[in-house]
Amino acid sequence: IKEEKQRLRKEKKQQKKNKEKKDEKASHESEKKKNKEEKPVSAAAPASQPPTQPSTQKAVPAPAPVPVPVSETPALADKPAKTKADLKAERRARQEAERASKQAATSKPKAPPNELQPVVKRLPEHVQVDNPGVLKKLAKKLERQQIPLRLDYGYKVSLFSHLHQYSRKAPLTQQLSIPSTVIHPAIVRLGLQYSQGIVAGSNARSVALLHAFKQVIRDYTTPPNEELSRDLVNKLKPYISFLSQCRPLSASMGNAIKYIKKEISNIPSQCKEEEAKRKLLSCIDCYIDEKIILAAKAIAKSSIEKISNGDVILVYGCSSLVNHILCEAFEKNIKFRVIVVDSRPRLEGREALRRLVQRGISCTYVLISAVSYILPEVSKVFLGAHALLANGYVMSRVGTSQIALVAKAFNVPVLVCCETYKFCERVQTDSFVSNELDDPDDLIVTRKGKTQLEHWQDVPSLGLLNLVYDVTPPDFVDLVITDLGMIPCTSVPVVLRVKNVDQ
Amino acid sequence: MELQAVLMAAGGGSRMTDLTYNTPKPMLPVGNKPLMWYPLNLLERVGFEEVIVITTKEVQKMMATDPKMKIDVKMKLDVVCIQEDGDMGTADALRHIQQKIKTDVLVVSCDLITDVALHEVVDLFRAHNATLAMLMSNAHEFTETVPGQKGKKKTAEQRDFVGVDQSGKRLLFMANEADLEDGLSIRKSIMRKHPRMHIKTGLVDAHLYCLKKAVVDFLADNKSISSIRGELVPYLVRKQFSKTTNSPKIKDDNLKQLLISSRDEPLLQLAQERSCWNDHRGDMSEAYHGGKLRCYVHIIDQGLCCRVNTLAAYIEANRLAPKLFEEPAVHPSAVISERCQMGSDSIIGALCQVADKTSIKRSTLGNSTTVKEKVKVTNSIIMHGVTIEEGCNIQGSVICSNAVIGRGADLKYCLVGNGQRIEPEGEVHSHKHTK
């Protein structure tokens, strides 16, 4: 492969730099599709090398750059892109020949039709925290972007030692200068709000992120000799690193970022800056309108059909979408009551309870330990989701899979409400590989003046685990209500495929 | 740009006229550095690159000649001079520079000496989209005897009543004892929203404020407010809960501007609505009770936070300030004889000359001071250019610049003004020797 790469590079140098736009577009699209699956296509690695960093390792089949920057490369100006496109066409032809002769294909079933080479699986950085090599690369990347590195805190339970664990009392702003010059103030504010939990919940985080990006775009001026479509994306990269240091990005945020980057890259180079900015701002507004506000309306409309008079609905935690649905159903004068299930340490159910009771809905409040006692009364379970994975698993707040399991045992239908922009191409079957560890000190509680866990760090055999998410298998979910309609859990990959083809 | 720093260095030091009648307060030496160096150093350490300094012409001249200010301060100082007549309050000064203010401001007073982690205050300002964020400290009593005071009589300071919520971060109530003639009354609307309020009286206001740009614009139109601490802060704290602020129809345009947190306000609202976070629990209101005007305070329990506005504070600061920086206690250019007993907590300035058989304990010696033989200096502050003749015994005193202490003088708890002369063999106890 090394020799082939070298050969290809030589060929690229010899090739002329005029190419039809069609080829370019086709390669752009295929590149984007590949990037969406987050697979480090070995084709992408050499492609990213000539236009971007020359220091990328060549020997390593899994290149250092994160999938996100690779998606930038299609947005390059004509000349390098054309040669890259040539490179792509070459490689595709070569690999197709290889495949035909080898009959070896380890690519995923939903790979786009023109991608046939064997793929190398690469794990994202945030699940390899116990690998010092990965940590070093991360530190180097952050240093380059002038973003401070947030250190892990406390003892990590061994099963989850591959994940980050941060302390809320050590915000990233400690190491930043005041006033922040490297990072836009709106992003610093957002990062603080994420790490302190002021903005929590998948939808809220995405909306807040897009709001911050709007401020960034408003304050952005193109430096001389640079193109907005390329420079703005490069400006956003350190901001995204900063935000993911404050709190790991959610799937919905990841999709929103992809969308924004695509929109920015698609700005034609002859577009004036004011117009481009206006266009981007309206794109963001459009995205939020379509994917969040209207989707919520559509989902509410479909869900209301499923709620009938006399229903007892069980909800878990505080999902903005489920609360919206219940409020809408109440407006339509359907007579139902709600049981809110809550769990420590977040106790988000209290907020859900407040919002529902404020509207006038009669509610019952229990902790998750009582769920099997209360389920005989329940007629339906409505759950919100953080993300829907490609194999039909539902990723949601920790405790959701428990509720779904118990509901299944009692034969109570479980309905998951989720907008399509939260659909994610990741595949996960357990809650261990990719999760989020929250501040372990949240588990410390003071009762009657005594704080038992106050000195937990002094006890060597004690570890506090504060998980945030868990995955629910599709067997426990009866229906997924999305803005595209009501689909069974196993149809999620179909939706993803349809979405990709559309884009 | 996120924040602009403004240093208020035009204050007169009205509570320590003995020290300031000759030297303006911002340039008083504390640990052999001018007082205004400390807040500037704080700002520089944290990462500011520019500061707007509001001061008088006299101070500006002194700044230009002072070596510490020229060399140590690397930031760009934009000096704005105002009249010395003292009629201009801090809010008036802010109004004066309104044209220069392009973003949110961080106002610092020149007499603040602190090692607080500034990000704690600014984080409150950022995270909660606050209108005002300020710094306060749990004060401690000054234990040193103040020179010039006969006996331990302490002047009755007007107390400040500060009410914070349960988390200790949200400012609910602020009033000075002078304004509370009939007693402390708290509005029902505040009690309804925050049923648990902690009222503290022993806090020291550090005079460090983060203000939104809209506040500066608001000041420009409301010329009746002249002091930030005295009028603006209590006004903002009160306005948090006023009916007019929280009603949908607001007539006052400036107040309306104060309530807008962002250029994309509806989007911010949407994010807040969808977020499952609330700053309080127990009632039916949304986060922040729907209030758009929010004031926050960061109260520090440990660490140094000292405002040098009285003589006692000045002495305390001289004792504590040197711990803030790692410079050697003895300036390399000072000539100290070998048979001098010097405690490790004393500071000797540049070009000092200390002769034999002297004992200097817990004291500060200014630049170019001459100390002759057999002198005992304890717990004192000696400013620049002082000459102390042989055999003197100075205890607990403050000797201002260019004073001369005659031979064999015995000074206890005295304050010697600028350029004064103490006769030889004079015995002065608890006296202010000024012109």
Short mmCIF file of N, CA and C in Angstrom, two decimals, chain A residues 293-423:
data_model
loop_
_atom_site.label_atom_id
_atom_site.label_comp_id
_atom_site.label_asym_id
_atom_site.label_seq_id
_atom_site.Cartn_x
_atom_site.Cartn_y
_atom_site.Cartn_z
N ILE A 293 -38.34 22.73 15.72
CA ILE A 293 -39.66 23.26 16.06
C ILE A 293 -40.76 22.53 15.30
N LEU A 294 -40.62 22.49 13.99
CA LEU A 294 -41.67 21.83 13.21
C LEU A 294 -41.70 20.34 13.48
N ALA A 295 -40.49 19.76 13.67
CA ALA A 295 -40.45 18.33 13.98
C ALA A 295 -41.23 18.05 15.26
N ALA A 296 -41.03 18.94 16.25
CA ALA A 296 -41.76 18.74 17.50
C ALA A 296 -43.27 18.78 17.25
N LYS A 297 -43.66 19.72 16.39
CA LYS A 297 -45.10 19.83 16.10
C LYS A 297 -45.62 18.56 15.44
N ALA A 298 -44.82 18.07 14.46
CA ALA A 298 -45.26 16.88 13.74
C ALA A 298 -45.34 15.67 14.68
N ILE A 299 -44.32 15.56 15.52
CA ILE A 299 -44.29 14.42 16.44
C ILE A 299 -45.46 14.52 17.42
N ALA A 300 -45.73 15.75 17.85
CA ALA A 300 -46.85 15.90 18.79
C ALA A 300 -48.14 15.46 18.12
N LYS A 301 -48.27 15.86 16.86
CA LYS A 301 -49.50 15.50 16.15
C LYS A 301 -49.67 13.99 16.07
N SER A 302 -48.58 13.28 15.71
CA SER A 302 -48.70 11.81 15.61
C SER A 302 -48.91 11.18 16.98
N SER A 303 -48.24 11.73 17.98
CA SER A 303 -48.33 11.09 19.29
C SER A 303 -49.71 11.24 19.88
N ILE A 304 -50.34 12.38 19.56
CA ILE A 304 -51.66 12.61 20.16
C ILE A 304 -52.63 11.54 19.72
N GLU A 305 -52.41 11.02 18.52
CA GLU A 305 -53.29 9.92 18.09
C GLU A 305 -53.15 8.72 19.00
N LYS A 306 -51.94 8.58 19.60
CA LYS A 306 -51.71 7.41 20.42
C LYS A 306 -52.18 7.58 21.86
N ILE A 307 -52.52 8.82 22.22
CA ILE A 307 -52.95 9.03 23.60
C ILE A 307 -54.47 9.07 23.60
N SER A 308 -55.06 8.25 24.43
CA SER A 308 -56.52 8.24 24.47
C SER A 308 -56.99 8.59 25.87
N ASN A 309 -58.27 8.84 25.99
CA ASN A 309 -58.84 9.23 27.28
C ASN A 309 -58.67 8.13 28.30
N GLY A 310 -58.33 8.54 29.51
CA GLY A 310 -58.17 7.56 30.58
C GLY A 310 -56.79 6.93 30.62
N ASP A 311 -55.88 7.41 29.79
CA ASP A 311 -54.53 6.83 29.76
C ASP A 311 -53.72 7.23 30.98
N VAL A 312 -52.86 6.31 31.38
CA VAL A 312 -51.88 6.64 32.41
C VAL A 312 -50.52 6.54 31.74
N ILE A 313 -49.86 7.67 31.61
CA ILE A 313 -48.62 7.71 30.83
C ILE A 313 -47.44 7.84 31.78
N LEU A 314 -46.45 7.04 31.53
CA LEU A 314 -45.24 7.10 32.35
C LEU A 314 -44.15 7.80 31.56
N VAL A 315 -43.52 8.77 32.17
CA VAL A 315 -42.39 9.42 31.53
C VAL A 315 -41.20 9.35 32.47
N TYR A 316 -40.02 9.44 31.90
CA TYR A 316 -38.80 9.33 32.71
C TYR A 316 -37.94 10.57 32.50
N GLY A 317 -37.50 11.14 33.59
CA GLY A 317 -36.61 12.29 33.47
C GLY A 317 -37.30 13.46 32.79
N CYS A 318 -36.51 14.37 32.28
CA CYS A 318 -37.09 15.56 31.66
C CYS A 318 -36.70 15.59 30.19
N SER A 319 -37.61 15.18 29.33
CA SER A 319 -37.35 15.27 27.91
C SER A 319 -38.19 16.40 27.36
N SER A 320 -37.55 17.37 26.71
CA SER A 320 -38.30 18.53 26.24
C SER A 320 -39.37 18.10 25.26
N LEU A 321 -39.07 17.09 24.45
CA LEU A 321 -40.03 16.66 23.43
C LEU A 321 -41.25 16.01 24.06
N VAL A 322 -41.02 15.11 25.02
CA VAL A 322 -42.13 14.42 25.66
C VAL A 322 -43.01 15.40 26.42
N ASN A 323 -42.35 16.36 27.09
CA ASN A 323 -43.14 17.38 27.81
C ASN A 323 -44.00 18.15 26.84
N HIS A 324 -43.42 18.49 25.68
CA HIS A 324 -44.16 19.22 24.67
C HIS A 324 -45.38 18.42 24.22
N ILE A 325 -45.15 17.13 23.97
CA ILE A 325 -46.25 16.28 23.52
C ILE A 325 -47.37 16.24 24.54
N LEU A 326 -46.99 16.06 25.79
CA LEU A 326 -48.02 15.94 26.82
C LEU A 326 -48.79 17.24 26.97
N CYS A 327 -48.07 18.37 26.88
CA CYS A 327 -48.77 19.65 26.99
C CYS A 327 -49.73 19.83 25.82
N GLU A 328 -49.28 19.46 24.62
CA GLU A 328 -50.16 19.58 23.46
C GLU A 328 -51.39 18.69 23.61
N ALA A 329 -51.16 17.48 24.11
CA ALA A 329 -52.28 16.56 24.27
C ALA A 329 -53.28 17.11 25.28
N PHE A 330 -52.73 17.73 26.32
CA PHE A 330 -53.61 18.31 27.32
C PHE A 330 -54.43 19.45 26.74
N GLU A 331 -53.79 20.24 25.84
CA GLU A 331 -54.52 21.33 25.19
C GLU A 331 -55.70 20.80 24.39
N LYS A 332 -55.51 19.58 23.84
CA LYS A 332 -56.58 19.02 23.01
C LYS A 332 -57.65 18.35 23.86
N ASN A 333 -57.58 18.59 25.16
CA ASN A 333 -58.61 18.10 26.09
C ASN A 333 -58.70 16.59 26.16
N ILE A 334 -57.60 15.93 26.01
CA ILE A 334 -57.59 14.48 26.25
C ILE A 334 -57.38 14.29 27.75
N LYS A 335 -58.15 13.39 28.34
CA LYS A 335 -58.06 13.19 29.79
C LYS A 335 -57.06 12.07 30.07
N PHE A 336 -55.93 12.47 30.61
CA PHE A 336 -54.95 11.45 30.96
C PHE A 336 -54.20 11.92 32.19
N ARG A 337 -53.49 11.01 32.82
CA ARG A 337 -52.62 11.45 33.91
C ARG A 337 -51.23 10.89 33.68
N VAL A 338 -50.29 11.51 34.34
CA VAL A 338 -48.88 11.21 34.06
C VAL A 338 -48.20 10.73 35.33
N ILE A 339 -47.33 9.76 35.16
CA ILE A 339 -46.47 9.34 36.26
C ILE A 339 -45.05 9.72 35.87
N VAL A 340 -44.42 10.56 36.65
CA VAL A 340 -43.05 11.00 36.36
C VAL A 340 -42.09 10.17 37.20
N VAL A 341 -41.19 9.49 36.53
CA VAL A 341 -40.19 8.68 37.22
C VAL A 341 -38.88 9.46 37.23
N ASP A 342 -38.23 9.47 38.36
CA ASP A 342 -37.04 10.29 38.50
C ASP A 342 -35.91 9.45 39.07
N SER A 343 -34.69 9.92 38.91
CA SER A 343 -33.57 9.16 39.46
C SER A 343 -32.47 10.12 39.89
N ARG A 344 -31.71 9.68 40.86
CA ARG A 344 -30.55 10.46 41.30
C ARG A 344 -29.41 10.24 40.35
N PRO A 345 -28.39 11.04 40.28
CA PRO A 345 -28.25 12.27 41.04
C PRO A 345 -28.84 13.50 40.35
N ARG A 346 -29.28 13.35 39.10
CA ARG A 346 -29.71 14.55 38.40
C ARG A 346 -31.06 15.05 38.86
N LEU A 347 -31.96 14.10 39.19
CA LEU A 347 -33.30 14.48 39.62
C LEU A 347 -33.94 15.46 38.63
N GLU A 348 -33.84 15.12 37.35
CA GLU A 348 -34.43 15.98 36.34
C GLU A 348 -35.94 15.89 36.35
N GLY A 349 -36.47 14.78 36.89
CA GLY A 349 -37.92 14.60 36.90
C GLY A 349 -38.63 15.73 37.63
N ARG A 350 -37.93 16.37 38.56
CA ARG A 350 -38.58 17.46 39.28
C ARG A 350 -38.92 18.59 38.34
N GLU A 351 -38.04 18.86 37.41
CA GLU A 351 -38.30 19.92 36.45
C GLU A 351 -39.45 19.53 35.53
N ALA A 352 -39.47 18.26 35.10
CA ALA A 352 -40.57 17.79 34.26
C ALA A 352 -41.89 17.90 35.02
N LEU A 353 -41.82 17.51 36.29
CA LEU A 353 -43.02 17.56 37.12
C LEU A 353 -43.53 19.00 37.20
N ARG A 354 -42.63 19.91 37.41
CA ARG A 354 -43.04 21.32 37.54
C ARG A 354 -43.72 21.79 36.27
N ARG A 355 -43.11 21.45 35.12
CA ARG A 355 -43.67 21.95 33.87
C ARG A 355 -45.05 21.36 33.59
N LEU A 356 -45.23 20.08 33.93
CA LEU A 356 -46.52 19.47 33.64
C LEU A 356 -47.58 19.97 34.60
N VAL A 357 -47.21 20.07 35.87
CA VAL A 357 -48.21 20.50 36.85
C VAL A 357 -48.60 21.95 36.60
N GLN A 358 -47.65 22.73 36.13
CA GLN A 358 -47.96 24.13 35.84
C GLN A 358 -49.04 24.25 34.79
N ARG A 359 -49.05 23.30 33.85
CA ARG A 359 -50.08 23.32 32.81
C ARG A 359 -51.41 22.82 33.30
N GLY A 360 -51.37 22.08 34.42
CA GLY A 360 -52.63 21.56 34.94
C GLY A 360 -52.78 20.06 34.79
N ILE A 361 -51.74 19.39 34.35
CA ILE A 361 -51.83 17.94 34.17
C ILE A 361 -51.64 17.29 35.54
N SER A 362 -52.47 16.29 35.83
CA SER A 362 -52.32 15.63 37.14
C SER A 362 -51.19 14.62 37.05
N CYS A 363 -50.27 14.72 37.98
CA CYS A 363 -49.06 13.92 37.92
C CYS A 363 -48.82 13.16 39.21
N THR A 364 -48.09 12.07 39.08
CA THR A 364 -47.58 11.33 40.23
C THR A 364 -46.08 11.29 40.07
N TYR A 365 -45.40 11.32 41.18
CA TYR A 365 -43.93 11.36 41.12
C TYR A 365 -43.37 10.19 41.89
N VAL A 366 -42.54 9.37 41.23
CA VAL A 366 -41.88 8.28 41.94
C VAL A 366 -40.41 8.27 41.56
N LEU A 367 -39.64 7.58 42.36
CA LEU A 367 -38.25 7.35 42.00
C LEU A 367 -38.16 6.05 41.23
N ILE A 368 -37.05 5.87 40.56
CA ILE A 368 -36.94 4.72 39.66
C ILE A 368 -37.00 3.40 40.39
N SER A 369 -36.68 3.43 41.68
CA SER A 369 -36.74 2.17 42.44
C SER A 369 -38.17 1.68 42.60
N ALA A 370 -39.13 2.57 42.37
CA ALA A 370 -40.52 2.17 42.56
C ALA A 370 -41.20 1.82 41.24
N VAL A 371 -40.43 1.75 40.17
CA VAL A 371 -41.07 1.64 38.86
C VAL A 371 -41.84 0.33 38.70
N SER A 372 -41.31 -0.76 39.28
CA SER A 372 -42.03 -2.02 39.10
C SER A 372 -43.30 -2.08 39.94
N TYR A 373 -43.38 -1.21 40.94
CA TYR A 373 -44.61 -1.17 41.74
C TYR A 373 -45.68 -0.36 41.06
N ILE A 374 -45.25 0.62 40.29
CA ILE A 374 -46.23 1.53 39.71
C ILE A 374 -46.66 1.08 38.32
N LEU A 375 -45.88 0.18 37.70
CA LEU A 375 -46.18 -0.17 36.31
C LEU A 375 -47.52 -0.84 36.09
N PRO A 376 -48.05 -1.62 37.01
CA PRO A 376 -49.38 -2.20 36.74
C PRO A 376 -50.43 -1.14 36.44
N GLU A 377 -50.21 0.10 36.93
CA GLU A 377 -51.20 1.15 36.67
C GLU A 377 -51.03 1.79 35.31
N VAL A 378 -49.85 1.58 34.71
CA VAL A 378 -49.49 2.38 33.53
C VAL A 378 -50.04 1.76 32.26
N SER A 379 -50.51 2.62 31.36
CA SER A 379 -50.99 2.10 30.09
C SER A 379 -49.98 2.31 28.97
N LYS A 380 -49.15 3.36 29.06
CA LYS A 380 -48.15 3.60 28.01
C LYS A 380 -46.92 4.22 28.64
N VAL A 381 -45.81 4.00 27.98
CA VAL A 381 -44.58 4.65 28.42
C VAL A 381 -44.07 5.52 27.27
N PHE A 382 -43.84 6.79 27.56
CA PHE A 382 -43.28 7.70 26.55
C PHE A 382 -41.85 8.04 26.98
N LEU A 383 -40.92 7.79 26.11
CA LEU A 383 -39.53 8.09 26.45
C LEU A 383 -38.93 9.05 25.43
N GLY A 384 -38.06 9.89 25.92
CA GLY A 384 -37.32 10.74 25.00
C GLY A 384 -36.01 10.07 24.68
N ALA A 385 -35.31 10.56 23.68
CA ALA A 385 -34.04 9.94 23.31
C ALA A 385 -32.98 11.00 23.12
N HIS A 386 -31.78 10.62 23.44
CA HIS A 386 -30.64 11.50 23.18
C HIS A 386 -30.17 11.28 21.75
N ALA A 387 -30.19 10.02 21.32
CA ALA A 387 -29.80 9.70 19.95
C ALA A 387 -30.39 8.34 19.60
N LEU A 388 -30.59 8.13 18.32
CA LEU A 388 -31.04 6.82 17.87
C LEU A 388 -29.91 6.24 17.03
N LEU A 389 -29.46 5.06 17.40
CA LEU A 389 -28.28 4.52 16.74
C LEU A 389 -28.67 3.73 15.51
N ALA A 390 -27.67 3.47 14.70
CA ALA A 390 -27.95 2.89 13.39
C ALA A 390 -28.48 1.47 13.48
N ASN A 391 -28.22 0.77 14.57
CA ASN A 391 -28.74 -0.59 14.65
C ASN A 391 -30.06 -0.64 15.42
N GLY A 392 -30.68 0.49 15.60
CA GLY A 392 -31.99 0.52 16.22
C GLY A 392 -31.97 0.70 17.73
N TYR A 393 -30.79 0.79 18.32
CA TYR A 393 -30.72 0.99 19.76
C TYR A 393 -31.02 2.44 20.09
N VAL A 394 -31.61 2.65 21.24
CA VAL A 394 -31.97 4.00 21.66
C VAL A 394 -31.00 4.44 22.75
N MET A 395 -30.33 5.54 22.52
CA MET A 395 -29.41 6.05 23.54
C MET A 395 -30.11 7.16 24.29
N SER A 396 -30.23 7.01 25.58
CA SER A 396 -30.98 7.99 26.34
C SER A 396 -30.40 8.08 27.75
N ARG A 397 -31.04 8.84 28.57
CA ARG A 397 -30.55 9.04 29.93
C ARG A 397 -30.45 7.71 30.66
N VAL A 398 -29.45 7.57 31.52
CA VAL A 398 -29.26 6.30 32.19
C VAL A 398 -30.49 5.98 33.04
N GLY A 399 -30.99 4.78 32.91
CA GLY A 399 -32.25 4.41 33.59
C GLY A 399 -33.35 4.13 32.60
N THR A 400 -33.18 4.66 31.39
CA THR A 400 -34.23 4.44 30.38
C THR A 400 -34.34 2.98 30.01
N SER A 401 -33.20 2.33 29.85
CA SER A 401 -33.29 0.92 29.44
C SER A 401 -33.93 0.09 30.54
N GLN A 402 -33.71 0.52 31.77
CA GLN A 402 -34.34 -0.16 32.91
C GLN A 402 -35.85 -0.07 32.81
N ILE A 403 -36.30 1.14 32.55
CA ILE A 403 -37.75 1.36 32.45
C ILE A 403 -38.32 0.55 31.30
N ALA A 404 -37.60 0.57 30.18
CA ALA A 404 -38.09 -0.15 29.02
C ALA A 404 -38.17 -1.65 29.31
N LEU A 405 -37.18 -2.15 30.02
CA LEU A 405 -37.15 -3.58 30.35
C LEU A 405 -38.32 -3.97 31.24
N VAL A 406 -38.53 -3.15 32.26
CA VAL A 406 -39.62 -3.48 33.18
C VAL A 406 -40.97 -3.33 32.48
N ALA A 407 -41.06 -2.32 31.62
CA ALA A 407 -42.31 -2.14 30.89
C ALA A 407 -42.59 -3.33 29.99
N LYS A 408 -41.52 -3.85 29.38
CA LYS A 408 -41.69 -5.02 28.53
C LYS A 408 -42.19 -6.19 29.34
N ALA A 409 -41.62 -6.31 30.55
CA ALA A 409 -42.04 -7.44 31.39
C ALA A 409 -43.51 -7.34 31.75
N PHE A 410 -43.99 -6.11 31.85
CA PHE A 410 -45.40 -5.92 32.17
C PHE A 410 -46.27 -5.77 30.94
N ASN A 411 -45.67 -5.94 29.77
CA ASN A 411 -46.41 -5.80 28.51
C ASN A 411 -47.02 -4.43 28.34
N VAL A 412 -46.31 -3.42 28.76
CA VAL A 412 -46.78 -2.06 28.55
C VAL A 412 -46.06 -1.50 27.33
N PRO A 413 -46.78 -0.92 26.39
CA PRO A 413 -46.11 -0.40 25.18
C PRO A 413 -45.17 0.75 25.51
N VAL A 414 -44.00 0.70 24.86
CA VAL A 414 -42.99 1.74 25.06
C VAL A 414 -42.85 2.51 23.76
N LEU A 415 -43.08 3.81 23.83
CA LEU A 415 -42.95 4.65 22.64
C LEU A 415 -41.81 5.63 22.84
N VAL A 416 -40.94 5.66 21.88
CA VAL A 416 -39.80 6.58 21.96
C VAL A 416 -40.06 7.71 20.98
N CYS A 417 -39.91 8.93 21.44
CA CYS A 417 -40.10 10.09 20.57
C CYS A 417 -38.75 10.70 20.28
N CYS A 418 -38.47 10.89 19.01
CA CYS A 418 -37.14 11.36 18.65
C CYS A 418 -37.21 12.07 17.31
N GLU A 419 -36.59 13.24 17.21
CA GLU A 419 -36.55 13.91 15.91
C GLU A 419 -35.50 13.25 15.03
N THR A 420 -35.63 13.41 13.71
CA THR A 420 -34.69 12.71 12.84
C THR A 420 -33.28 13.28 12.92
N TYR A 421 -33.14 14.51 13.35
CA TYR A 421 -31.78 15.05 13.34
C TYR A 421 -30.94 14.44 14.45
N LYS A 422 -31.56 13.67 15.32
CA LYS A 422 -30.79 12.98 16.36
C LYS A 422 -30.36 11.59 15.92
N PHE A 423 -30.71 11.21 14.71
CA PHE A 423 -30.32 9.88 14.26
C PHE A 423 -28.83 9.88 13.97
#
